[in-house]
Amino acid sequence: MNVLSLKHVTFHYAGGPAVLKDISCRFEADRFRGIIGPNGSGKTTLLKVIDGMLKPRRGSVLVDDRDIADVNRSEVARMIAVVPQETALVFPFTVEEVVLMGRAPHLGRFAFEGERDRDIARTAMERTGVLPFARRNMNELSGGERQRVLIARALAQQPRLILLDDPTAFLDIKYQKTVFDLLVELNRDEGLGILAVTHDLNLAALYCDTLVLLSEGRINAQGPPGEVITEERIARVYETEVRVEYNGGSDRPRVILRR
Ligand code: ADP
């Protein structure tokens, strides 16, 4: 898979109004993209449509030239891995077990993991710094550690593209940076495509190559952070006055709240 594209996608939850309206965009599988937008603008829904979990009412999601609806779920999972929103759900599994679950789409129907799968899971745990907790239960970890385990599981899946739903939602700045630094490294060193929903405009501006800004289910803007994040646009879409600054010749905007 090289490109995932959406063509005129409209989506409704059962009986409800349109939550995504005529969305067209392309995600190259070697870029670091961010999806931003106010609460309720459709970000999480968009990720689920991109992954093929939700089916558009109109329009299509294409993996290269194939409609994702025609690709079986295991094949989709070998191309696209999803890191769900970190929740405090109690997982009755160890870290190692969770990461090994990432191998499922590569196994035959009744096959168990083999030595190679365990090696891949181990490498994924090393890469994300969770190997020291391999034997611990998920509910004995901090939010930041659990998030990294979920990223390790996605890596064990060996996809081309990782979708993340607000990976730093509950994390302090140290873990925010750890997670985004890791994502940038995976993108740069391994050519892994990253598509991350985030509510944090500054993290998005600092790390992503390009951003998609959603507003009320439509794409309001897409492009490099400096084009998408402007004072006028943020004020309009988020109904909040902000100052946008650039530090020391950087082309990455910083959003500052005004009082
Ligand atoms: P965001 O991620 O930008 O906060 P969501 O995609 O979660 O936005 O939600 C977009 C809209 O869809 C919201 O109005 C929300 O209430 C609605 N919505 C989300 N999930 C469901 C669902 N399972 N059933 C019905 N409506 C939903």
PDB file of C-alpha atoms and ligand atoms in Angstrom:
ATOM      1  CA  MET A   1       0.000   0.000   0.000  1.00  0.00           C
ATOM      2  CA  ASN A   2       1.349   3.412  -0.931  1.00  0.00           C
ATOM      3  CA  VAL A   3      -1.621   5.706  -0.721  1.00  0.00           C
ATOM      4  CA  LEU A   4      -4.871   5.691   1.136  1.00  0.00           C
ATOM      5  CA  SER A   5      -7.430   8.040  -0.310  1.00  0.00           C
ATOM      6  CA  LEU A   6     -10.921   9.156   0.531  1.00  0.00           C
ATOM      7  CA  LYS A   7     -13.229  10.214  -2.274  1.00  0.00           C
ATOM      8  CA  HIS A   8     -16.302  12.268  -1.399  1.00  0.00           C
ATOM      9  CA  VAL A   9     -16.907  10.351   1.821  1.00  0.00           C
ATOM     10  CA  THR A  10     -20.116  11.036   3.706  1.00  0.00           C
ATOM     11  CA  PHE A  11     -20.913   9.170   6.914  1.00  0.00           C
ATOM     12  CA  HIS A  12     -23.938   9.063   9.254  1.00  0.00           C
ATOM     13  CA  TYR A  13     -24.363   7.077  12.452  1.00  0.00           C
ATOM     14  CA  ALA A  14     -27.656   5.154  12.341  1.00  0.00           C
ATOM     15  CA  GLY A  15     -30.535   7.562  11.983  1.00  0.00           C
ATOM     16  CA  GLY A  16     -28.375  10.582  12.790  1.00  0.00           C
ATOM     17  CA  PRO A  17     -27.204  13.585  10.789  1.00  0.00           C
ATOM     18  CA  ALA A  18     -24.097  13.487   8.599  1.00  0.00           C
ATOM     19  CA  VAL A  19     -20.985  13.452  10.777  1.00  0.00           C
ATOM     20  CA  LEU A  20     -18.562  13.446   7.822  1.00  0.00           C
ATOM     21  CA  LYS A  21     -19.542  15.479   4.789  1.00  0.00           C
ATOM     22  CA  ASP A  22     -17.953  15.069   1.382  1.00  0.00           C
ATOM     23  CA  ILE A  23     -14.441  14.347   2.655  1.00  0.00           C
ATOM     24  CA  SER A  24     -11.746  13.936   0.007  1.00  0.00           C
ATOM     25  CA  CYS A  25      -8.089  13.561   0.952  1.00  0.00           C
ATOM     26  CA  ARG A  26      -4.997  11.452   0.384  1.00  0.00           C
ATOM     27  CA  PHE A  27      -2.662   9.948   2.949  1.00  0.00           C
ATOM     28  CA  GLU A  28       0.668   8.806   1.549  1.00  0.00           C
ATOM     29  CA  ALA A  29       1.962   5.865   3.564  1.00  0.00           C
ATOM     30  CA  ASP A  30       5.313   7.474   4.335  1.00  0.00           C
ATOM     31  CA  ARG A  31       4.227  10.781   5.812  1.00  0.00           C
ATOM     32  CA  PHE A  32       3.481  12.065   9.295  1.00  0.00           C
ATOM     33  CA  ARG A  33       0.016  13.592   9.218  1.00  0.00           C
ATOM     34  CA  GLY A  34      -2.116  15.105  11.905  1.00  0.00           C
ATOM     35  CA  ILE A  35      -5.879  15.434  12.079  1.00  0.00           C
ATOM     36  CA  ILE A  36      -7.038  18.347  14.218  1.00  0.00           C
ATOM     37  CA  GLY A  37     -10.387  19.959  14.872  1.00  0.00           C
ATOM     38  CA  PRO A  38     -12.714  20.871  17.732  1.00  0.00           C
ATOM     39  CA  ASN A  39     -14.502  18.274  19.870  1.00  0.00           C
ATOM     40  CA  GLY A  40     -17.243  16.589  17.891  1.00  0.00           C
ATOM     41  CA  SER A  41     -15.864  17.674  14.498  1.00  0.00           C
ATOM     42  CA  GLY A  42     -15.586  14.031  13.346  1.00  0.00           C
ATOM     43  CA  LYS A  43     -11.911  13.148  13.938  1.00  0.00           C
ATOM     44  CA  THR A  44     -12.443   9.757  15.596  1.00  0.00           C
ATOM     45  CA  THR A  45     -15.171   8.881  13.116  1.00  0.00           C
ATOM     46  CA  LEU A  46     -12.816   9.748  10.259  1.00  0.00           C
ATOM     47  CA  LEU A  47     -10.156   7.371  11.631  1.00  0.00           C
ATOM     48  CA  LYS A  48     -12.717   4.559  11.854  1.00  0.00           C
ATOM     49  CA  VAL A  49     -13.837   5.176   8.276  1.00  0.00           C
ATOM     50  CA  ILE A  50     -10.213   5.245   7.095  1.00  0.00           C
ATOM     51  CA  ASP A  51      -9.586   1.898   8.753  1.00  0.00           C
ATOM     52  CA  GLY A  52     -12.688   0.432   7.110  1.00  0.00           C
ATOM     53  CA  MET A  53     -14.381  -0.212  10.473  1.00  0.00           C
ATOM     54  CA  LEU A  54     -17.229   2.132   9.561  1.00  0.00           C
ATOM     55  CA  LYS A  55     -18.644   2.138   6.048  1.00  0.00           C
ATOM     56  CA  PRO A  56     -19.326   5.462   4.350  1.00  0.00           C
ATOM     57  CA  ARG A  57     -22.904   6.193   3.305  1.00  0.00           C
ATOM     58  CA  ARG A  58     -21.548   7.738   0.110  1.00  0.00           C
ATOM     59  CA  GLY A  59     -18.096   7.891  -1.433  1.00  0.00           C
ATOM     60  CA  SER A  60     -15.245   5.450  -0.961  1.00  0.00           C
ATOM     61  CA  VAL A  61     -12.010   4.730   0.859  1.00  0.00           C
ATOM     62  CA  LEU A  62      -9.336   3.386  -1.468  1.00  0.00           C
ATOM     63  CA  VAL A  63      -6.178   1.503  -0.586  1.00  0.00           C
ATOM     64  CA  ASP A  64      -4.086   2.281  -3.656  1.00  0.00           C
ATOM     65  CA  ASP A  65      -6.797   1.524  -6.235  1.00  0.00           C
ATOM     66  CA  ARG A  66      -8.896  -0.939  -4.264  1.00  0.00           C
ATOM     67  CA  ASP A  67     -12.004  -0.104  -2.278  1.00  0.00           C
ATOM     68  CA  ILE A  68     -11.234  -0.988   1.357  1.00  0.00           C
ATOM     69  CA  ALA A  69     -14.709  -2.551   1.614  1.00  0.00           C
ATOM     70  CA  ASP A  70     -13.486  -5.267  -0.799  1.00  0.00           C
ATOM     71  CA  VAL A  71     -10.290  -6.048   1.136  1.00  0.00           C
ATOM     72  CA  ASN A  72     -10.556  -8.668   3.892  1.00  0.00           C
ATOM     73  CA  ARG A  73      -9.936  -7.555   7.474  1.00  0.00           C
ATOM     74  CA  SER A  74      -6.675  -9.483   7.931  1.00  0.00           C
ATOM     75  CA  GLU A  75      -5.236  -7.928   4.816  1.00  0.00           C
ATOM     76  CA  VAL A  76      -6.320  -4.464   5.987  1.00  0.00           C
ATOM     77  CA  ALA A  77      -4.669  -5.189   9.340  1.00  0.00           C
ATOM     78  CA  ARG A  78      -1.400  -6.058   7.615  1.00  0.00           C
ATOM     79  CA  MET A  79      -1.435  -2.596   6.037  1.00  0.00           C
ATOM     80  CA  ILE A  80      -3.062  -0.410   8.673  1.00  0.00           C
ATOM     81  CA  ALA A  81      -2.665  -0.673  12.459  1.00  0.00           C
ATOM     82  CA  VAL A  82      -4.823   1.281  14.870  1.00  0.00           C
ATOM     83  CA  VAL A  83      -3.756   2.625  18.246  1.00  0.00           C
ATOM     84  CA  PRO A  84      -7.032   3.338  20.044  1.00  0.00           C
ATOM     85  CA  GLN A  85      -7.565   6.129  22.517  1.00  0.00           C
ATOM     86  CA  GLU A  86      -5.790   5.292  25.750  1.00  0.00           C
ATOM     87  CA  THR A  87      -8.404   4.280  28.254  1.00  0.00           C
ATOM     88  CA  ALA A  88      -8.116   3.172  31.818  1.00  0.00           C
ATOM     89  CA  LEU A  89      -9.808  -0.091  30.834  1.00  0.00           C
ATOM     90  CA  VAL A  90      -8.529  -2.941  32.894  1.00  0.00           C
ATOM     91  CA  PHE A  91      -6.719  -5.314  30.591  1.00  0.00           C
ATOM     92  CA  PRO A  92      -6.447  -8.814  31.988  1.00  0.00           C
ATOM     93  CA  PHE A  93      -3.317  -9.354  29.853  1.00  0.00           C
ATOM     94  CA  THR A  94       0.397  -8.942  30.214  1.00  0.00           C
ATOM     95  CA  VAL A  95       2.318  -6.472  28.064  1.00  0.00           C
ATOM     96  CA  GLU A  96       3.835  -9.316  26.072  1.00  0.00           C
ATOM     97  CA  GLU A  97       0.432 -10.868  25.394  1.00  0.00           C
ATOM     98  CA  VAL A  98      -0.968  -7.555  24.183  1.00  0.00           C
ATOM     99  CA  VAL A  99       1.981  -6.965  21.844  1.00  0.00           C
ATOM    100  CA  LEU A 100       1.768 -10.522  20.485  1.00  0.00           C
ATOM    101  CA  MET A 101      -1.877  -9.840  19.557  1.00  0.00           C
ATOM    102  CA  GLY A 102      -0.411  -7.600  16.855  1.00  0.00           C
ATOM    103  CA  ARG A 103       0.771 -10.760  15.084  1.00  0.00           C
ATOM    104  CA  ALA A 104      -2.756 -12.144  14.686  1.00  0.00           C
ATOM    105  CA  PRO A 105      -3.318 -10.851  11.121  1.00  0.00           C
ATOM    106  CA  HIS A 106      -0.135 -12.654  10.033  1.00  0.00           C
ATOM    107  CA  LEU A 107      -1.067 -16.045  11.472  1.00  0.00           C
ATOM    108  CA  GLY A 108      -3.043 -18.782   9.798  1.00  0.00           C
ATOM    109  CA  ARG A 109      -6.565 -19.421  11.033  1.00  0.00           C
ATOM    110  CA  PHE A 110      -5.722 -21.732  13.914  1.00  0.00           C
ATOM    111  CA  ALA A 111      -1.995 -21.135  14.119  1.00  0.00           C
ATOM    112  CA  PHE A 112      -0.167 -20.120  17.275  1.00  0.00           C
ATOM    113  CA  GLU A 113       2.636 -17.603  17.321  1.00  0.00           C
ATOM    114  CA  GLY A 114       6.044 -19.007  16.474  1.00  0.00           C
ATOM    115  CA  GLU A 115       9.592 -18.010  17.301  1.00  0.00           C
ATOM    116  CA  ARG A 116       9.623 -15.391  14.535  1.00  0.00           C
ATOM    117  CA  ASP A 117       6.446 -13.749  15.876  1.00  0.00           C
ATOM    118  CA  ARG A 118       7.972 -13.607  19.335  1.00  0.00           C
ATOM    119  CA  ASP A 119      11.136 -11.996  17.901  1.00  0.00           C
ATOM    120  CA  ILE A 120       9.050  -9.374  16.080  1.00  0.00           C
ATOM    121  CA  ALA A 121       7.073  -8.641  19.260  1.00  0.00           C
ATOM    122  CA  ARG A 122      10.308  -8.382  21.228  1.00  0.00           C
ATOM    123  CA  THR A 123      11.793  -5.928  18.723  1.00  0.00           C
ATOM    124  CA  ALA A 124       8.593  -3.850  18.909  1.00  0.00           C
ATOM    125  CA  MET A 125       8.833  -3.785  22.719  1.00  0.00           C
ATOM    126  CA  GLU A 126      12.501  -2.772  22.540  1.00  0.00           C
ATOM    127  CA  ARG A 127      11.726  -0.001  20.050  1.00  0.00           C
ATOM    128  CA  THR A 128       9.040   1.480  22.312  1.00  0.00           C
ATOM    129  CA  GLY A 129      10.951   0.973  25.561  1.00  0.00           C
ATOM    130  CA  VAL A 130       8.439  -1.397  27.156  1.00  0.00           C
ATOM    131  CA  LEU A 131      10.542  -4.569  27.152  1.00  0.00           C
ATOM    132  CA  PRO A 132      11.403  -4.167  30.870  1.00  0.00           C
ATOM    133  CA  PHE A 133       7.671  -4.516  31.662  1.00  0.00           C
ATOM    134  CA  ALA A 134       7.024  -7.435  29.296  1.00  0.00           C
ATOM    135  CA  ARG A 135       5.727  -9.708  32.045  1.00  0.00           C
ATOM    136  CA  ARG A 136       3.698  -7.075  33.856  1.00  0.00           C
ATOM    137  CA  ASN A 137      -0.033  -6.811  33.663  1.00  0.00           C
ATOM    138  CA  MET A 138      -1.380  -3.900  31.600  1.00  0.00           C
ATOM    139  CA  ASN A 139      -3.260  -2.522  34.577  1.00  0.00           C
ATOM    140  CA  GLU A 140      -0.010  -2.176  36.518  1.00  0.00           C
ATOM    141  CA  LEU A 141       1.327   0.436  34.085  1.00  0.00           C
ATOM    142  CA  SER A 142       1.029   4.202  33.881  1.00  0.00           C
ATOM    143  CA  GLY A 143      -0.976   5.806  31.079  1.00  0.00           C
ATOM    144  CA  GLY A 144       2.199   6.697  29.172  1.00  0.00           C
ATOM    145  CA  GLU A 145       3.544   3.157  29.448  1.00  0.00           C
ATOM    146  CA  ARG A 146       0.221   1.652  28.316  1.00  0.00           C
ATOM    147  CA  GLN A 147       0.198   3.980  25.332  1.00  0.00           C
ATOM    148  CA  ARG A 148       3.650   2.765  24.333  1.00  0.00           C
ATOM    149  CA  VAL A 149       2.504  -0.855  24.665  1.00  0.00           C
ATOM    150  CA  LEU A 150      -0.364  -0.142  22.276  1.00  0.00           C
ATOM    151  CA  ILE A 151       2.139   1.405  19.851  1.00  0.00           C
ATOM    152  CA  ALA A 152       4.330  -1.709  20.238  1.00  0.00           C
ATOM    153  CA  ARG A 153       1.312  -3.880  19.378  1.00  0.00           C
ATOM    154  CA  ALA A 154       0.755  -1.750  16.254  1.00  0.00           C
ATOM    155  CA  LEU A 155       4.433  -2.159  15.275  1.00  0.00           C
ATOM    156  CA  ALA A 156       4.252  -5.938  15.757  1.00  0.00           C
ATOM    157  CA  GLN A 157       1.499  -5.849  13.145  1.00  0.00           C
ATOM    158  CA  GLN A 158       4.152  -4.617  10.654  1.00  0.00           C
ATOM    159  CA  PRO A 159       1.776  -2.236   8.875  1.00  0.00           C
ATOM    160  CA  ARG A 160       2.540   0.497   6.347  1.00  0.00           C
ATOM    161  CA  LEU A 161       0.431   3.038   8.188  1.00  0.00           C
ATOM    162  CA  ILE A 162      -0.385   3.545  11.870  1.00  0.00           C
ATOM    163  CA  LEU A 163      -3.533   5.429  12.863  1.00  0.00           C
ATOM    164  CA  LEU A 164      -3.530   6.893  16.356  1.00  0.00           C
ATOM    165  CA  ASP A 165      -6.503   8.379  18.153  1.00  0.00           C
ATOM    166  CA  ASP A 166      -5.239  11.143  20.373  1.00  0.00           C
ATOM    167  CA  PRO A 167      -2.175   9.234  21.609  1.00  0.00           C
ATOM    168  CA  THR A 168      -1.249  11.854  24.190  1.00  0.00           C
ATOM    169  CA  ALA A 169      -4.714  12.725  25.498  1.00  0.00           C
ATOM    170  CA  PHE A 170      -3.986  11.944  29.132  1.00  0.00           C
ATOM    171  CA  LEU A 171      -0.222  12.307  29.177  1.00  0.00           C
ATOM    172  CA  ASP A 172       1.985  14.915  30.791  1.00  0.00           C
ATOM    173  CA  ILE A 173       4.473  16.842  28.650  1.00  0.00           C
ATOM    174  CA  LYS A 174       7.314  14.381  29.160  1.00  0.00           C
ATOM    175  CA  TYR A 175       5.248  11.465  27.847  1.00  0.00           C
ATOM    176  CA  GLN A 176       3.699  13.638  25.127  1.00  0.00           C
ATOM    177  CA  LYS A 177       7.206  14.312  23.871  1.00  0.00           C
ATOM    178  CA  THR A 178       8.311  10.684  24.288  1.00  0.00           C
ATOM    179  CA  VAL A 179       5.377   9.430  22.226  1.00  0.00           C
ATOM    180  CA  PHE A 180       5.701  12.023  19.453  1.00  0.00           C
ATOM    181  CA  ASP A 181       9.506  11.671  19.284  1.00  0.00           C
ATOM    182  CA  LEU A 182       9.015   7.926  18.864  1.00  0.00           C
ATOM    183  CA  LEU A 183       6.437   8.443  16.101  1.00  0.00           C
ATOM    184  CA  VAL A 184       8.750  10.831  14.252  1.00  0.00           C
ATOM    185  CA  GLU A 185      11.614   8.321  14.483  1.00  0.00           C
ATOM    186  CA  LEU A 186       9.460   5.487  13.170  1.00  0.00           C
ATOM    187  CA  ASN A 187       8.385   7.703  10.303  1.00  0.00           C
ATOM    188  CA  ARG A 188      11.869   8.948   9.466  1.00  0.00           C
ATOM    189  CA  ASP A 189      13.910   5.783  10.064  1.00  0.00           C
ATOM    190  CA  GLU A 190      11.477   3.104   8.970  1.00  0.00           C
ATOM    191  CA  GLY A 191       9.303   4.957   6.492  1.00  0.00           C
ATOM    192  CA  LEU A 192       6.213   4.093   8.488  1.00  0.00           C
ATOM    193  CA  GLY A 193       3.214   6.300   7.722  1.00  0.00           C
ATOM    194  CA  ILE A 194       1.699   8.022  10.748  1.00  0.00           C
ATOM    195  CA  LEU A 195      -1.762   9.515  10.912  1.00  0.00           C
ATOM    196  CA  ALA A 196      -2.551  10.885  14.340  1.00  0.00           C
ATOM    197  CA  VAL A 197      -5.650  12.586  15.636  1.00  0.00           C
ATOM    198  CA  THR A 198      -4.693  15.076  18.277  1.00  0.00           C
ATOM    199  CA  HIS A 199      -6.471  17.836  20.129  1.00  0.00           C
ATOM    200  CA  ASP A 200      -3.109  19.461  20.865  1.00  0.00           C
ATOM    201  CA  LEU A 201      -2.493  22.093  18.187  1.00  0.00           C
ATOM    202  CA  ASN A 202       1.061  22.776  19.298  1.00  0.00           C
ATOM    203  CA  LEU A 203       2.138  19.139  19.225  1.00  0.00           C
ATOM    204  CA  ALA A 204       0.508  18.770  15.819  1.00  0.00           C
ATOM    205  CA  ALA A 205       2.274  21.878  14.503  1.00  0.00           C
ATOM    206  CA  LEU A 206       5.622  20.838  15.932  1.00  0.00           C
ATOM    207  CA  TYR A 207       5.704  17.254  14.656  1.00  0.00           C
ATOM    208  CA  CYS A 208       3.457  16.723  11.629  1.00  0.00           C
ATOM    209  CA  ASP A 209       4.430  17.301   7.968  1.00  0.00           C
ATOM    210  CA  THR A 210       0.880  18.194   7.093  1.00  0.00           C
ATOM    211  CA  LEU A 211      -2.390  18.707   8.899  1.00  0.00           C
ATOM    212  CA  VAL A 212      -6.034  18.152   8.092  1.00  0.00           C
ATOM    213  CA  LEU A 213      -8.350  20.505   9.986  1.00  0.00           C
ATOM    214  CA  LEU A 214     -11.892  19.240  10.437  1.00  0.00           C
ATOM    215  CA  SER A 215     -14.787  21.481  11.288  1.00  0.00           C
ATOM    216  CA  GLU A 216     -18.352  20.189  11.613  1.00  0.00           C
ATOM    217  CA  GLY A 217     -17.578  17.104   9.561  1.00  0.00           C
ATOM    218  CA  ARG A 218     -15.908  18.934   6.676  1.00  0.00           C
ATOM    219  CA  ILE A 219     -12.287  19.550   5.796  1.00  0.00           C
ATOM    220  CA  ASN A 220     -11.737  23.203   6.583  1.00  0.00           C
ATOM    221  CA  ALA A 221      -8.086  23.234   5.518  1.00  0.00           C
ATOM    222  CA  GLN A 222      -5.223  20.869   4.758  1.00  0.00           C
ATOM    223  CA  GLY A 223      -1.534  21.484   4.178  1.00  0.00           C
ATOM    224  CA  PRO A 224       1.650  22.285   6.096  1.00  0.00           C
ATOM    225  CA  PRO A 225       1.100  23.449   9.707  1.00  0.00           C
ATOM    226  CA  GLY A 226       1.939  27.057   8.833  1.00  0.00           C
ATOM    227  CA  GLU A 227      -0.817  27.176   6.230  1.00  0.00           C
ATOM    228  CA  VAL A 228      -3.481  25.474   8.320  1.00  0.00           C
ATOM    229  CA  ILE A 229      -2.844  27.106  11.692  1.00  0.00           C
ATOM    230  CA  THR A 230      -3.534  30.801  11.316  1.00  0.00           C
ATOM    231  CA  GLU A 231      -5.031  33.169  13.887  1.00  0.00           C
ATOM    232  CA  GLU A 232      -8.121  33.820  11.769  1.00  0.00           C
ATOM    233  CA  ARG A 233      -8.821  30.174  11.016  1.00  0.00           C
ATOM    234  CA  ILE A 234      -8.333  28.940  14.588  1.00  0.00           C
ATOM    235  CA  ALA A 235     -10.525  31.752  15.905  1.00  0.00           C
ATOM    236  CA  ARG A 236     -13.267  30.842  13.430  1.00  0.00           C
ATOM    237  CA  VAL A 237     -13.148  27.048  13.765  1.00  0.00           C
ATOM    238  CA  TYR A 238     -12.529  26.829  17.521  1.00  0.00           C
ATOM    239  CA  GLU A 239     -14.458  30.009  18.379  1.00  0.00           C
ATOM    240  CA  THR A 240     -11.466  31.081  20.446  1.00  0.00           C
ATOM    241  CA  GLU A 241      -9.134  34.056  20.060  1.00  0.00           C
ATOM    242  CA  VAL A 242      -5.492  32.978  19.858  1.00  0.00           C
ATOM    243  CA  ARG A 243      -2.129  34.402  18.947  1.00  0.00           C
ATOM    244  CA  VAL A 244      -0.007  32.413  16.488  1.00  0.00           C
ATOM    245  CA  GLU A 245       3.745  32.936  16.800  1.00  0.00           C
ATOM    246  CA  TYR A 246       6.866  31.642  15.107  1.00  0.00           C
ATOM    247  CA  ASN A 247      10.038  31.142  17.095  1.00  0.00           C
ATOM    248  CA  GLY A 248      13.493  31.963  15.764  1.00  0.00           C
ATOM    249  CA  GLY A 249      12.860  31.467  12.049  1.00  0.00           C
ATOM    250  CA  SER A 250      11.000  28.163  12.536  1.00  0.00           C
ATOM    251  CA  ASP A 251       8.218  27.432  10.051  1.00  0.00           C
ATOM    252  CA  ARG A 252       6.232  25.707  12.795  1.00  0.00           C
ATOM    253  CA  PRO A 253       3.513  27.865  14.326  1.00  0.00           C
ATOM    254  CA  ARG A 254       2.802  28.038  18.048  1.00  0.00           C
ATOM    255  CA  VAL A 255      -0.687  28.733  19.299  1.00  0.00           C
ATOM    256  CA  ILE A 256      -1.003  30.913  22.363  1.00  0.00           C
ATOM    257  CA  LEU A 257      -4.253  31.475  24.173  1.00  0.00           C
ATOM    258  CA  ARG A 258      -5.258  35.038  24.904  1.00  0.00           C
ATOM    259  CA  ARG A 259      -7.075  36.163  27.990  1.00  0.00           C
TER     260      ARG A 259
HETATM  261  P1  ADP B   1     -14.218  14.090  17.497  1.00  0.00           P
HETATM  262  O1  ADP B   1     -13.349  12.874  17.474  1.00  0.00           O
HETATM  263  O2  ADP B   1     -13.761  15.163  16.561  1.00  0.00           O
HETATM  264  O3  ADP B   1     -14.464  14.634  18.879  1.00  0.00           O
HETATM  265  P2  ADP B   1     -16.330  12.216  16.818  1.00  0.00           P
HETATM  266  O4  ADP B   1     -15.963  11.594  15.532  1.00  0.00           O
HETATM  267  O5  ADP B   1     -16.105  11.450  18.063  1.00  0.00           O
HETATM  268  O6  ADP B   1     -15.654  13.679  16.916  1.00  0.00           O
HETATM  269  O7  ADP B   1     -17.873  12.613  16.777  1.00  0.00           O
HETATM  270  C1  ADP B   1     -18.456  13.330  15.711  1.00  0.00           C
HETATM  271  C2  ADP B   1     -19.966  13.398  15.921  1.00  0.00           C
HETATM  272  O8  ADP B   1     -20.511  12.081  15.836  1.00  0.00           O
HETATM  273  C3  ADP B   1     -20.373  13.943  17.272  1.00  0.00           C
HETATM  274  O9  ADP B   1     -21.492  14.767  17.071  1.00  0.00           O
HETATM  275  C4  ADP B   1     -20.741  12.708  18.059  1.00  0.00           C
HETATM  276  O10 ADP B   1     -21.733  13.004  18.993  1.00  0.00           O
HETATM  277  C5  ADP B   1     -21.260  11.761  16.996  1.00  0.00           C
HETATM  278  N1  ADP B   1     -20.994  10.352  17.348  1.00  0.00           N
HETATM  279  C6  ADP B   1     -19.784   9.817  17.649  1.00  0.00           C
HETATM  280  N2  ADP B   1     -19.889   8.492  17.878  1.00  0.00           N
HETATM  281  C7  ADP B   1     -21.209   8.185  17.707  1.00  0.00           C
HETATM  282  C8  ADP B   1     -21.981   6.963  17.797  1.00  0.00           C
HETATM  283  N3  ADP B   1     -21.397   5.795  18.088  1.00  0.00           N
HETATM  284  N4  ADP B   1     -23.311   7.044  17.563  1.00  0.00           N
HETATM  285  C9  ADP B   1     -23.905   8.216  17.249  1.00  0.00           C
HETATM  286  N5  ADP B   1     -23.249   9.390  17.136  1.00  0.00           N
HETATM  287  C10 ADP B   1     -21.916   9.388  17.368  1.00  0.00           C
END
